[in-house]
Amino acid sequence: HVFKSPDLDKYDAWGETWKAPKNYNLADEYHIYALDWNKDRITWLVDNKVVYSQKNVHMHYPLNMMFSSETMESRALPLPGSLPGPFKIKYVRSWKKIEK
């Protein structure tokens, strides 16, 4: 979601929803999530596999990392009695690419 950008004067939601394959147990197994962000493209990876990529239209300035386990009524909700549930992050790494 883009709420504010130097080159945008209104809210813009772009992208798609990724659904994990049936053999992924996102709650009981560890997975590696990555974002490759450069001036031309933004690419999302799960367990070192590209799950989505799109042209970088707005993200041309520094941002902060945010982690969330939010749920939405428009998506699948957790089973009754399953909340509160743990949201664990084992580690976070961040690199800055040197553009050539």
Backbone as numpy.savetxt, mean C-alpha at the origin, in Angstrom:
# Nx Ny Nz CAx CAy CAz Cx Cy Cz
-4.59 7.54 -2.34 -5.43 8.72 -2.34 -4.54 9.96 -2.34
-4.91 10.91 -3.13 -4.19 12.17 -3.15 -5.14 13.24 -2.63
-4.84 13.75 -1.44 -5.69 14.76 -0.85 -5.20 16.17 -1.18
-3.89 16.30 -1.36 -3.33 17.60 -1.67 -2.00 17.38 -2.38
-1.75 18.16 -3.36 -0.52 18.06 -4.13 -0.22 19.45 -4.71
1.05 19.77 -4.90 1.37 21.08 -5.48 0.72 21.31 -6.85
0.44 20.21 -7.58 -0.14 20.38 -8.92 -1.61 19.92 -8.99
-2.27 19.81 -7.83 -3.64 19.32 -7.81 -4.46 20.18 -6.85
-5.63 20.61 -7.28 -6.44 21.45 -6.40 -7.69 20.74 -5.88
-7.81 19.42 -6.11 -8.95 18.66 -5.60 -8.51 17.25 -5.26
-9.33 16.56 -4.49 -9.07 15.18 -4.10 -9.06 14.28 -5.33
-8.15 13.33 -5.38 -8.08 12.39 -6.49 -7.82 11.00 -5.93
-8.69 10.05 -6.21 -8.47 8.65 -5.83 -8.16 7.89 -7.11
-7.02 7.24 -7.12 -6.64 6.49 -8.31 -5.98 5.20 -7.87
-6.03 4.22 -8.72 -5.46 2.93 -8.40 -6.51 1.85 -8.47
-6.16 0.68 -7.98 -7.04 -0.47 -8.02 -6.95 -1.22 -6.70
-7.84 -2.17 -6.51 -7.82 -3.02 -5.32 -7.10 -4.32 -5.67
-6.17 -4.73 -4.82 -5.49 -6.01 -4.99 -6.12 -7.01 -4.04
-6.49 -8.17 -4.56 -7.02 -9.23 -3.72 -5.98 -10.34 -3.64
-5.65 -10.74 -2.43 -4.66 -11.79 -2.23 -5.17 -13.10 -2.82
-4.26 -13.87 -3.43 -4.67 -15.20 -3.92 -5.18 -16.07 -2.77
-5.98 -17.06 -3.09 -6.58 -17.92 -2.07 -5.54 -18.64 -1.21
-4.35 -18.89 -1.74 -3.33 -19.60 -0.97 -2.54 -18.68 -0.03
-2.84 -17.39 -0.01 -2.19 -16.45 0.92 -2.99 -16.38 2.21
-2.33 -16.63 3.31 -2.97 -16.45 4.61 -2.36 -15.20 5.21
-2.97 -14.07 4.94 -2.40 -12.79 5.36 -2.39 -12.60 6.87
-3.28 -13.28 7.58 -3.36 -13.10 9.03 -2.39 -13.98 9.81
-2.08 -15.16 9.31 -1.30 -16.12 10.09 0.12 -16.35 9.58
0.49 -15.71 8.50 1.82 -15.87 7.93 2.47 -14.50 7.75
3.81 -14.47 7.78 4.52 -13.22 7.50 4.66 -13.05 6.00
4.52 -11.82 5.57 4.69 -11.48 4.15 5.54 -10.23 4.05
6.16 -10.06 2.90 7.00 -8.89 2.64 6.25 -8.01 1.65
5.99 -6.78 2.07 5.31 -5.80 1.23 6.33 -4.73 0.83
6.31 -4.33 -0.42 7.28 -3.34 -0.89 6.60 -2.36 -1.84
7.18 -1.17 -1.89 6.71 -0.14 -2.80 7.94 0.42 -3.51
7.94 0.34 -4.82 9.02 0.91 -5.63 8.45 2.17 -6.27
8.94 3.31 -5.81 8.37 4.61 -6.18 9.46 5.43 -6.85
9.26 5.77 -8.11 10.21 6.65 -8.78 9.43 7.72 -9.54
10.13 8.56 -10.25 9.46 9.70 -10.90 8.48 9.28 -11.99
8.64 8.08 -12.54 7.79 7.64 -13.63 6.68 6.67 -13.23
6.97 5.74 -12.27 6.02 4.68 -11.92 6.01 4.41 -10.42
4.90 3.89 -9.96 4.78 3.37 -8.60 4.38 1.91 -8.74
5.15 1.03 -8.10 4.93 -0.41 -8.22 4.81 -1.02 -6.84
3.75 -1.79 -6.61 3.51 -2.48 -5.34 3.91 -3.93 -5.50
4.59 -4.47 -4.48 5.02 -5.87 -4.51 4.60 -6.56 -3.21
4.27 -7.83 -3.31 4.01 -8.68 -2.15 4.85 -9.94 -2.34
5.67 -10.22 -1.34 6.57 -11.37 -1.39 7.40 -11.37 -2.68
7.92 -10.21 -3.01 8.82 -9.99 -4.16 8.15 -10.19 -5.52
6.82 -10.18 -5.57 6.10 -10.29 -6.84 5.30 -9.02 -7.06
5.37 -8.48 -8.26 4.61 -7.27 -8.60 3.12 -7.62 -8.59
2.35 -6.86 -7.81 0.90 -7.06 -7.77 0.16 -5.92 -8.45
0.83 -4.78 -8.61 0.20 -3.65 -9.29 1.27 -2.62 -9.62
1.09 -1.94 -10.75 2.01 -0.88 -11.14 1.22 0.15 -11.93
1.55 1.42 -11.72 0.87 2.46 -12.48 1.79 3.66 -12.67
1.43 4.49 -13.63 2.18 5.70 -13.90 2.12 6.61 -12.67
3.23 7.23 -12.33 3.28 8.17 -11.22 2.79 9.54 -11.71
1.55 9.83 -11.36 0.93 11.08 -11.80 1.16 12.21 -10.80
1.06 11.91 -9.48 1.06 12.96 -8.46 2.23 12.93 -7.49
2.82 11.78 -7.24 3.76 11.62 -6.13 5.18 12.04 -6.51
5.38 13.36 -6.53 6.68 13.90 -6.92 7.27 14.78 -5.81
6.96 14.44 -4.57 7.46 15.19 -3.42 7.54 14.22 -2.24
8.33 14.52 -1.22 8.52 13.59 -0.09 7.21 13.35 0.67
7.02 12.11 1.13 5.87 11.72 1.94 6.34 10.91 3.13
5.47 10.70 4.10 5.76 9.86 5.26 5.17 8.48 5.05
5.77 7.47 5.69 5.19 6.13 5.68 4.10 6.05 6.73
2.99 5.41 6.38 1.89 5.20 7.32 1.46 3.74 7.21
1.13 3.13 8.34 0.69 1.74 8.35 -0.69 1.68 8.99
-1.59 0.92 8.36 -2.96 0.89 8.84 -3.54 -0.50 8.60
-4.41 -0.89 9.50 -5.16 -2.14 9.30 -6.66 -1.84 9.31
-7.02 -0.70 8.77 -8.41 -0.26 8.79 -9.30 -1.22 8.01
-10.56 -1.23 8.38 -11.56 -2.00 7.64 -12.62 -1.03 7.15
-13.30 -1.43 6.09 -14.33 -0.58 5.51 -15.56 -1.42 5.20
-16.72 -0.84 5.38 -17.95 -1.58 5.09 -18.07 -1.92 3.62
-17.44 -1.14 2.75 -17.51 -1.42 1.31 -16.61 -2.59 0.92
-15.78 -3.05 1.83 -14.92 -4.21 1.61 -15.36 -5.30 2.59
-14.71 -6.43 2.54 -15.03 -7.51 3.47 -14.69 -7.09 4.90
-15.61 -7.26 5.80 -15.38 -6.92 7.20 -14.87 -8.14 7.96
-14.17 -7.92 9.07 -13.70 -9.05 9.89 -14.89 -9.84 10.43
-14.64 -11.10 10.74 -15.68 -11.95 11.31 -16.09 -11.43 12.69
-17.35 -11.56 13.06 -17.77 -11.15 14.40 -16.95 -11.85 15.47
-16.54 -11.11 16.48 -15.74 -11.68 17.57 -14.25 -11.74 17.29
-13.82 -11.35 16.08 -12.38 -11.43 15.76 -11.61 -10.17 16.12
-12.31 -9.12 16.53 -11.65 -7.88 16.90 -11.78 -7.64 18.40
-10.86 -6.99 19.04 -9.65 -6.47 18.41 -8.69 -7.59 18.05
-7.93 -7.38 17.01 -6.96 -8.36 16.55 -5.60 -7.71 16.43
-4.53 -8.51 16.46 -3.18 -7.95 16.39 -2.83 -7.45 14.99
-2.05 -6.41 14.95 -1.49 -5.88 13.70 -0.01 -5.73 13.98
0.79 -6.66 13.48 2.21 -6.70 13.82 3.06 -6.39 12.60
4.04 -5.55 12.82 5.04 -5.26 11.80 6.37 -5.67 12.40
7.04 -6.63 11.76 8.30 -7.14 12.30 9.44 -6.15 12.10
9.52 -5.57 10.91 10.54 -4.56 10.66 10.14 -3.70 9.47
10.75 -2.53 9.38 10.53 -1.61 8.27 11.89 -1.15 7.78
12.04 -1.12 6.49 13.26 -0.58 5.88 12.85 0.43 4.81
13.68 1.41 4.65 13.42 2.41 3.63 14.74 2.79 2.97
14.70 2.90 1.65 15.88 3.31 0.90 15.49 4.48 0.01
16.47 5.30 -0.27 16.27 6.38 -1.23 17.13 6.07 -2.44
16.47 5.95 -3.58 17.19 5.67 -4.82 17.91 6.94 -5.29
19.02 6.74 -5.90 19.75 7.84 -6.53 19.35 7.84 -7.99
18.60 8.86 -8.38 18.16 8.98 -9.77 19.35 9.32 -10.65
19.46 8.64 -11.77 20.59 8.87 -12.69 20.15 9.72 -13.85
